[in-house]
PDB file of C-alpha atoms in Angstrom:
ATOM      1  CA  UNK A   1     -17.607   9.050   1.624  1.00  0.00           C
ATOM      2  CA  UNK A   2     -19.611   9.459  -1.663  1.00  0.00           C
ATOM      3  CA  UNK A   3     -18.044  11.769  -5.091  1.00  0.00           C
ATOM      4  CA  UNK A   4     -19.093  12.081  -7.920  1.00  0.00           C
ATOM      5  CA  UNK A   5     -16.494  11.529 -10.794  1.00  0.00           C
ATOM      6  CA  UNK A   6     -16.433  13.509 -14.340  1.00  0.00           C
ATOM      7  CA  UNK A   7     -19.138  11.770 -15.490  1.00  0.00           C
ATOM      8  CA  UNK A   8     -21.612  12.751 -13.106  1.00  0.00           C
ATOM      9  CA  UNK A   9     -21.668   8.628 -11.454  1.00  0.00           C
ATOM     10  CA  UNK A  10     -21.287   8.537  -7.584  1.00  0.00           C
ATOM     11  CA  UNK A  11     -18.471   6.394  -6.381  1.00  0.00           C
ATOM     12  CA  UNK A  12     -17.822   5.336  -2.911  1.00  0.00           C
ATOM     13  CA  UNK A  13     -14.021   6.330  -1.832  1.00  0.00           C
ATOM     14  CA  UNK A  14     -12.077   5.511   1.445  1.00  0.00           C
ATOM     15  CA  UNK A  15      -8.904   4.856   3.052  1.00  0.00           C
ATOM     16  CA  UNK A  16      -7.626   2.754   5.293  1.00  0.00           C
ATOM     17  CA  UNK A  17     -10.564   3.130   7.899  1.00  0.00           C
ATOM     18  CA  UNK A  18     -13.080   1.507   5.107  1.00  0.00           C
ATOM     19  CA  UNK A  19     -10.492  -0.597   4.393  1.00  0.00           C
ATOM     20  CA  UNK A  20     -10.457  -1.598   7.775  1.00  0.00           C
ATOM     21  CA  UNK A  21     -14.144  -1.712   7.926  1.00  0.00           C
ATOM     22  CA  UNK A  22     -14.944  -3.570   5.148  1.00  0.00           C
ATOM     23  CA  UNK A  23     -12.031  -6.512   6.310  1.00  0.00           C
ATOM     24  CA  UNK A  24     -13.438  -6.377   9.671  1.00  0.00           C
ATOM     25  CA  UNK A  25     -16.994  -7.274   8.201  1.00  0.00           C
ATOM     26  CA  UNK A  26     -15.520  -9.890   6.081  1.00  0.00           C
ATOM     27  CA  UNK A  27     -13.560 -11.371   8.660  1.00  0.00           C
ATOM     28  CA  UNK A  28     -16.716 -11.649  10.320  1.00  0.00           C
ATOM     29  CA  UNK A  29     -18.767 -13.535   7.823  1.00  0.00           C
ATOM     30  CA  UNK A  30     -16.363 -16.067   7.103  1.00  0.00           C
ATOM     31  CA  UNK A  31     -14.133 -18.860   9.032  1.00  0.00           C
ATOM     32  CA  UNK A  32     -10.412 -17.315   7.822  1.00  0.00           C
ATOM     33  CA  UNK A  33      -9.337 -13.917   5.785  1.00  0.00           C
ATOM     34  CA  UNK A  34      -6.165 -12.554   4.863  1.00  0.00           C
ATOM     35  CA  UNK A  35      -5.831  -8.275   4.526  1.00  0.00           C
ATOM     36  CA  UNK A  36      -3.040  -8.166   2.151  1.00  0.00           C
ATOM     37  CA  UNK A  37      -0.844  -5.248   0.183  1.00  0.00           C
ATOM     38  CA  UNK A  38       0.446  -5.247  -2.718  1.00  0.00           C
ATOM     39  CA  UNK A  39       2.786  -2.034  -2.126  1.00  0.00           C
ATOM     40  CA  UNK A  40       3.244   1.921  -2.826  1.00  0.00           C
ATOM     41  CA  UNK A  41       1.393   2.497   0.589  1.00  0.00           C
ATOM     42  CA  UNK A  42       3.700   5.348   1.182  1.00  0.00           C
ATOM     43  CA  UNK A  43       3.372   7.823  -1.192  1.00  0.00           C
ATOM     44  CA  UNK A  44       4.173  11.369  -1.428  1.00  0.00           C
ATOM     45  CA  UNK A  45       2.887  14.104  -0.140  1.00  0.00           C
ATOM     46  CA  UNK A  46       2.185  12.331   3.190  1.00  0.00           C
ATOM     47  CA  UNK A  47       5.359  10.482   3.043  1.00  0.00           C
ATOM     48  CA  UNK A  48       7.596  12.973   2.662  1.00  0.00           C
ATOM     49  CA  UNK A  49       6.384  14.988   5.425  1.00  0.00           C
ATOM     50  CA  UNK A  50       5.537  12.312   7.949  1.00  0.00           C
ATOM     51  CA  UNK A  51       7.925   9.511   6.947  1.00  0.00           C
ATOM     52  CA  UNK A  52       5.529   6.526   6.801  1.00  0.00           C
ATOM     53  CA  UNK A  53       4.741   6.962  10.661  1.00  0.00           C
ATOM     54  CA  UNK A  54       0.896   7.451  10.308  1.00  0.00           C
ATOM     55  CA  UNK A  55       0.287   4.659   7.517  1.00  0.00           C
ATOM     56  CA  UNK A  56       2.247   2.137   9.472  1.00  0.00           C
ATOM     57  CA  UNK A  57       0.550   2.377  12.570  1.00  0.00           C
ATOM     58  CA  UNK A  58      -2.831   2.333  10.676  1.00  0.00           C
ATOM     59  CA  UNK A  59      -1.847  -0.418   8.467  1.00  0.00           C
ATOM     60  CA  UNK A  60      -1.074  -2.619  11.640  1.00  0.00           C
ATOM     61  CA  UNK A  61      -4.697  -1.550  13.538  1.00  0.00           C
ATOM     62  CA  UNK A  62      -6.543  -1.535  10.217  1.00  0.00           C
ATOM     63  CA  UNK A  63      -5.353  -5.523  10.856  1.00  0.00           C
ATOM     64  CA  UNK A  64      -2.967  -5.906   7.618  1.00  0.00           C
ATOM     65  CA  UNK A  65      -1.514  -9.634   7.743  1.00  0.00           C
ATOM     66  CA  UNK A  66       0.874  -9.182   4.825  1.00  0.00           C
ATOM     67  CA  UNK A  67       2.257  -6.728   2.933  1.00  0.00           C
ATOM     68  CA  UNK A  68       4.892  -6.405   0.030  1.00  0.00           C
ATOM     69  CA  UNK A  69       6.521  -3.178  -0.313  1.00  0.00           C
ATOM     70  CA  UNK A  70       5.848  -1.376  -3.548  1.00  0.00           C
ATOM     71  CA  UNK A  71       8.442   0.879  -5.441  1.00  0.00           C
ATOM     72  CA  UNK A  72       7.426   4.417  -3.827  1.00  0.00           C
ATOM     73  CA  UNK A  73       8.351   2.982  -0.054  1.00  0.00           C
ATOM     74  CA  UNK A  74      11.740   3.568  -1.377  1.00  0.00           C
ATOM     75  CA  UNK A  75      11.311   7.370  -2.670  1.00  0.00           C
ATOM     76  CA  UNK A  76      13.107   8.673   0.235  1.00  0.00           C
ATOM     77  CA  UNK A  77      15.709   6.096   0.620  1.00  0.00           C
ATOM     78  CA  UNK A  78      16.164   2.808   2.251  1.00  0.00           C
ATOM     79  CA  UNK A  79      16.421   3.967   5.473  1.00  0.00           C
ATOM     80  CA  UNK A  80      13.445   6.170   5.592  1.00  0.00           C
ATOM     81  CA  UNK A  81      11.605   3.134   4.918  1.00  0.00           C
ATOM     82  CA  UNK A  82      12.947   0.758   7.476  1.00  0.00           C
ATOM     83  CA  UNK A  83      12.762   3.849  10.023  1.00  0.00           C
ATOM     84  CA  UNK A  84       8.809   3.597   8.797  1.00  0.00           C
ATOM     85  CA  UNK A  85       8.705  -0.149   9.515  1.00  0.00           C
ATOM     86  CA  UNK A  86       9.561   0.199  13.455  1.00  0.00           C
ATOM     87  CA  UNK A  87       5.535   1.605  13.568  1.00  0.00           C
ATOM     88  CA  UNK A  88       4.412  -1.925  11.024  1.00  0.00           C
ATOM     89  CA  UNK A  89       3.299  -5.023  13.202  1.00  0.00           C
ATOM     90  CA  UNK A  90       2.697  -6.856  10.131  1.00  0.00           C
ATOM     91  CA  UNK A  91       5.211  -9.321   8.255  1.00  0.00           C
ATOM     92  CA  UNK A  92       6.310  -7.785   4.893  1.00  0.00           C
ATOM     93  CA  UNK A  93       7.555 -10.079   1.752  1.00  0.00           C
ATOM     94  CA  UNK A  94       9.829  -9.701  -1.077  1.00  0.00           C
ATOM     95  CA  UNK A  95      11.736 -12.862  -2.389  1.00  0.00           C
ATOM     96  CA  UNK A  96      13.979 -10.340  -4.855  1.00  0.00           C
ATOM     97  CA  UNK A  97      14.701  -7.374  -2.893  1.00  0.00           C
ATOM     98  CA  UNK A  98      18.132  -7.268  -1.957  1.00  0.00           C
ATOM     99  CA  UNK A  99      18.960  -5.071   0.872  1.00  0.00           C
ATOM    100  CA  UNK A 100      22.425  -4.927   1.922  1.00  0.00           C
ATOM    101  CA  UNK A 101      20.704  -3.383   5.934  1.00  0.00           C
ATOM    102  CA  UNK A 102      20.574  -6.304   8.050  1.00  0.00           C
ATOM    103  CA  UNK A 103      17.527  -4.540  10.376  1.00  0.00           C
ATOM    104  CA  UNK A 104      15.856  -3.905   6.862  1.00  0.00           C
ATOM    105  CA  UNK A 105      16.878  -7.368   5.167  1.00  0.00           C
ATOM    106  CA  UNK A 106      15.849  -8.741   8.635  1.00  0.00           C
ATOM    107  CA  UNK A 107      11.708  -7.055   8.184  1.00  0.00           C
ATOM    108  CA  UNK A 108      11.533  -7.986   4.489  1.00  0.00           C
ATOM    109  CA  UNK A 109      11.076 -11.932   4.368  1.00  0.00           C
ATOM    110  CA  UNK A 110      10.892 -14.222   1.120  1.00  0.00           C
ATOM    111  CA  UNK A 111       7.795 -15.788   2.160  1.00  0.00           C
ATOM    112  CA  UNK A 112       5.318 -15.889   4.834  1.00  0.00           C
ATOM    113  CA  UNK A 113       3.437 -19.200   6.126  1.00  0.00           C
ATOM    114  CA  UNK A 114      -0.587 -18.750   7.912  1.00  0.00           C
ATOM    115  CA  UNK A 115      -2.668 -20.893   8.621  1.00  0.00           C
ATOM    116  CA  UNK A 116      -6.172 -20.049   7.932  1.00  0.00           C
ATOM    117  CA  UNK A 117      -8.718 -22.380   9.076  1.00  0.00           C
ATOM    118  CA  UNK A 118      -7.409 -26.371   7.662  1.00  0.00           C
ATOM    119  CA  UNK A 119      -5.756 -24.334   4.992  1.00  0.00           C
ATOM    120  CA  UNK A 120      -1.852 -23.776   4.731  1.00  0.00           C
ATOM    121  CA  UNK A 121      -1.249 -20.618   2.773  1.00  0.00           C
ATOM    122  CA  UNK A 122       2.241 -19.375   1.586  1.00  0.00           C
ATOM    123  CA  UNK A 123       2.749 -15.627   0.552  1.00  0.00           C
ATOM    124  CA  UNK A 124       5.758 -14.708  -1.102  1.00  0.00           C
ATOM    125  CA  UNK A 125       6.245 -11.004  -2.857  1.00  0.00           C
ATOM    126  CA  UNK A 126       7.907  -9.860  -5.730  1.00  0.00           C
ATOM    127  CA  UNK A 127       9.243  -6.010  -6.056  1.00  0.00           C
ATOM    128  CA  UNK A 128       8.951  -4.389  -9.420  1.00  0.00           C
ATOM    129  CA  UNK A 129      12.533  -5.130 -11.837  1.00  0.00           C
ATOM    130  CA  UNK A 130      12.363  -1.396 -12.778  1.00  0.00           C
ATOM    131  CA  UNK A 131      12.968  -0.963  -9.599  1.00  0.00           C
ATOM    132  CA  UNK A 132      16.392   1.696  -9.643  1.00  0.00           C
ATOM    133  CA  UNK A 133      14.426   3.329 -12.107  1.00  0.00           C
ATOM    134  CA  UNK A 134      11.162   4.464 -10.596  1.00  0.00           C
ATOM    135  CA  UNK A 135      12.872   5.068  -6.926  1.00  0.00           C
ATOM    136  CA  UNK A 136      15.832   6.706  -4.666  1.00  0.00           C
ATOM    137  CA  UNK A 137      16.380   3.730  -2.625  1.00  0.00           C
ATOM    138  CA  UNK A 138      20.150   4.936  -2.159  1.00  0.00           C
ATOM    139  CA  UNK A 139      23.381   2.320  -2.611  1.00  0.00           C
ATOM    140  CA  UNK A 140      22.751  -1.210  -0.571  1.00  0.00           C
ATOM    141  CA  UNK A 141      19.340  -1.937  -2.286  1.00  0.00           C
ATOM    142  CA  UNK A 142      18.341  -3.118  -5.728  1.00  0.00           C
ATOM    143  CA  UNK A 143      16.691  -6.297  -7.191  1.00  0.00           C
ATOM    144  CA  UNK A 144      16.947  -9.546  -8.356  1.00  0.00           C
ATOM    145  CA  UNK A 145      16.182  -9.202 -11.986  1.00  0.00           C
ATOM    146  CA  UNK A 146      15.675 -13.173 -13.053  1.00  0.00           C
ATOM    147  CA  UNK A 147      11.815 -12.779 -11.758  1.00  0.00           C
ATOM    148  CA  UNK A 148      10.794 -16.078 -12.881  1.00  0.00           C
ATOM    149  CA  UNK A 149      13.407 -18.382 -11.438  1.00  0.00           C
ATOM    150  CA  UNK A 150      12.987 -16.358  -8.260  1.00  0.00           C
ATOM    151  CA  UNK A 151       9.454 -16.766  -7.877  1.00  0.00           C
ATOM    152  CA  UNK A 152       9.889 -20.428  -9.100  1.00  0.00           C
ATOM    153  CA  UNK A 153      12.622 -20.919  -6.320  1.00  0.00           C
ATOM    154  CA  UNK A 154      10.133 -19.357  -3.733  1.00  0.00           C
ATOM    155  CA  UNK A 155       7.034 -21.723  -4.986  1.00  0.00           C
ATOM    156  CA  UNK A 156       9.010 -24.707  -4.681  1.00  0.00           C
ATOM    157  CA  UNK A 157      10.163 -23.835  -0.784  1.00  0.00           C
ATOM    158  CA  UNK A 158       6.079 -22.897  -0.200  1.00  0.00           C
ATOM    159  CA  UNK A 159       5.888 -26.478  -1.813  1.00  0.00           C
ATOM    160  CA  UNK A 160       8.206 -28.239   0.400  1.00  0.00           C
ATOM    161  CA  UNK A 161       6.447 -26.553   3.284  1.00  0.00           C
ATOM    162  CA  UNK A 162       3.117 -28.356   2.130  1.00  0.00           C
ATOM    163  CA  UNK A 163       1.341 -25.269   1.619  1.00  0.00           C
ATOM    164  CA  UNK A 164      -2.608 -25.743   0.468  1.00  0.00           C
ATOM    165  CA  UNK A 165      -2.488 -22.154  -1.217  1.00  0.00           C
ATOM    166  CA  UNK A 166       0.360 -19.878  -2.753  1.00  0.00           C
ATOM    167  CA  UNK A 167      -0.410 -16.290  -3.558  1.00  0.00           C
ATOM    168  CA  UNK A 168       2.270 -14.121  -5.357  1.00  0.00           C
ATOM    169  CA  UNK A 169       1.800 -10.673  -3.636  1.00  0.00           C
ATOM    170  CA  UNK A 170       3.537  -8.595  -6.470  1.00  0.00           C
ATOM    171  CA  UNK A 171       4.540  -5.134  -7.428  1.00  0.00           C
ATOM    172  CA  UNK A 172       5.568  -6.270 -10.798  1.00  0.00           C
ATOM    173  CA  UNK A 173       3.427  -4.891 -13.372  1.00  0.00           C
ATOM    174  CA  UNK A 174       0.471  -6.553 -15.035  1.00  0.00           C
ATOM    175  CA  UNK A 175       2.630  -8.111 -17.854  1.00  0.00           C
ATOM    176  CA  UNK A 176       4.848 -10.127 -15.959  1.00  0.00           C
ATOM    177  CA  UNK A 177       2.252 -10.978 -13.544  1.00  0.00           C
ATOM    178  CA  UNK A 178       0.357 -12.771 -16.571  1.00  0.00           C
ATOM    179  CA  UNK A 179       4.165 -14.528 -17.399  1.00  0.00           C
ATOM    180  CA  UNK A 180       4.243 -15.136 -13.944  1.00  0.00           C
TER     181      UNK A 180
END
């Protein structure tokens, strides 16, 4: 759909169905494609009355290969989220949360491997340190703050896996991502 913003200039606007449309196009135009997600897909209002159900289920047909969870899939507690995750059919990555829920710790992976054509790509994710600070996850789930050596630790496993390509999916903030 079209809007116009305060300065009178159109913008086009979507969710996940242009999303969806735009990776399907893309997907078919070139020979490999990743639909990735950096996190806070579940955000309040929706969330809170719907618990994730609707944007899980149209993450996985909108065709979402990867996805790191942001701060705000925490909002209404651990639980809640993993509860969300039954409806995901996509792998999710975080290489410092640390969830004390085996089903949960079981979903969230340090890294991902896919193929994509000749090329070996490794995803790992990274969840924001602030973490406690900016969400209710409840007791049994915080962070690894040492960001660096975490992400270095995950890089050199991609490494050892001969990966072609590493992409940090992160929910970090733009600062550390440049450190990073």
């Amino acid at each position: 759909p079209q809007v116009i913003d305060d300065n009178g200039k159109q913008l086009t606007v979507g969710g996940l169905e242009r999303i969806a449309s735009v990776a399907g196009k893309i997907r078919n135009r070139v020979d490999g494609a990743l639909l990735l997600s950096s996190g806070d897909d579940l955000i309040p209002p929706l969330f809170s009355i719907f618990h994730g159900d609707p944007e899980m289920r149209a993450m996985s047909l909108a065709g979402y290969d990867i996805v790191a969870p942001g701060n705000h899939e925490f909002d209404l507690g651990a639980k809640t989220y993993k509860d969300a995750l039954s409806f995901a059919t996509f792998p999710l990555v975080s290489a410092n949360l640390i969830v004390d829920d085996q089903k949960l710790q079981d979903r969230i992976l340090t890294y991902v491997i896919k193929n994509i054509g000749e090329i070996k790509v490794g995803v790992f994710g990274m969840m924001n340190p602030d973490f406690l600070e900016v969400c209710s996850p409840g007791d049994g789930t915080t962070v690894d703050q040492n960001i660096m050596s975490v992400a270095q630790k995950a890089v050199d496993s991609l490494l050892k896996e001969k990966c072609d390509l590493i992409i940090a999916l992160t929910h970090i903030g733009i600062e550390l991502d440049r450190q990073l």
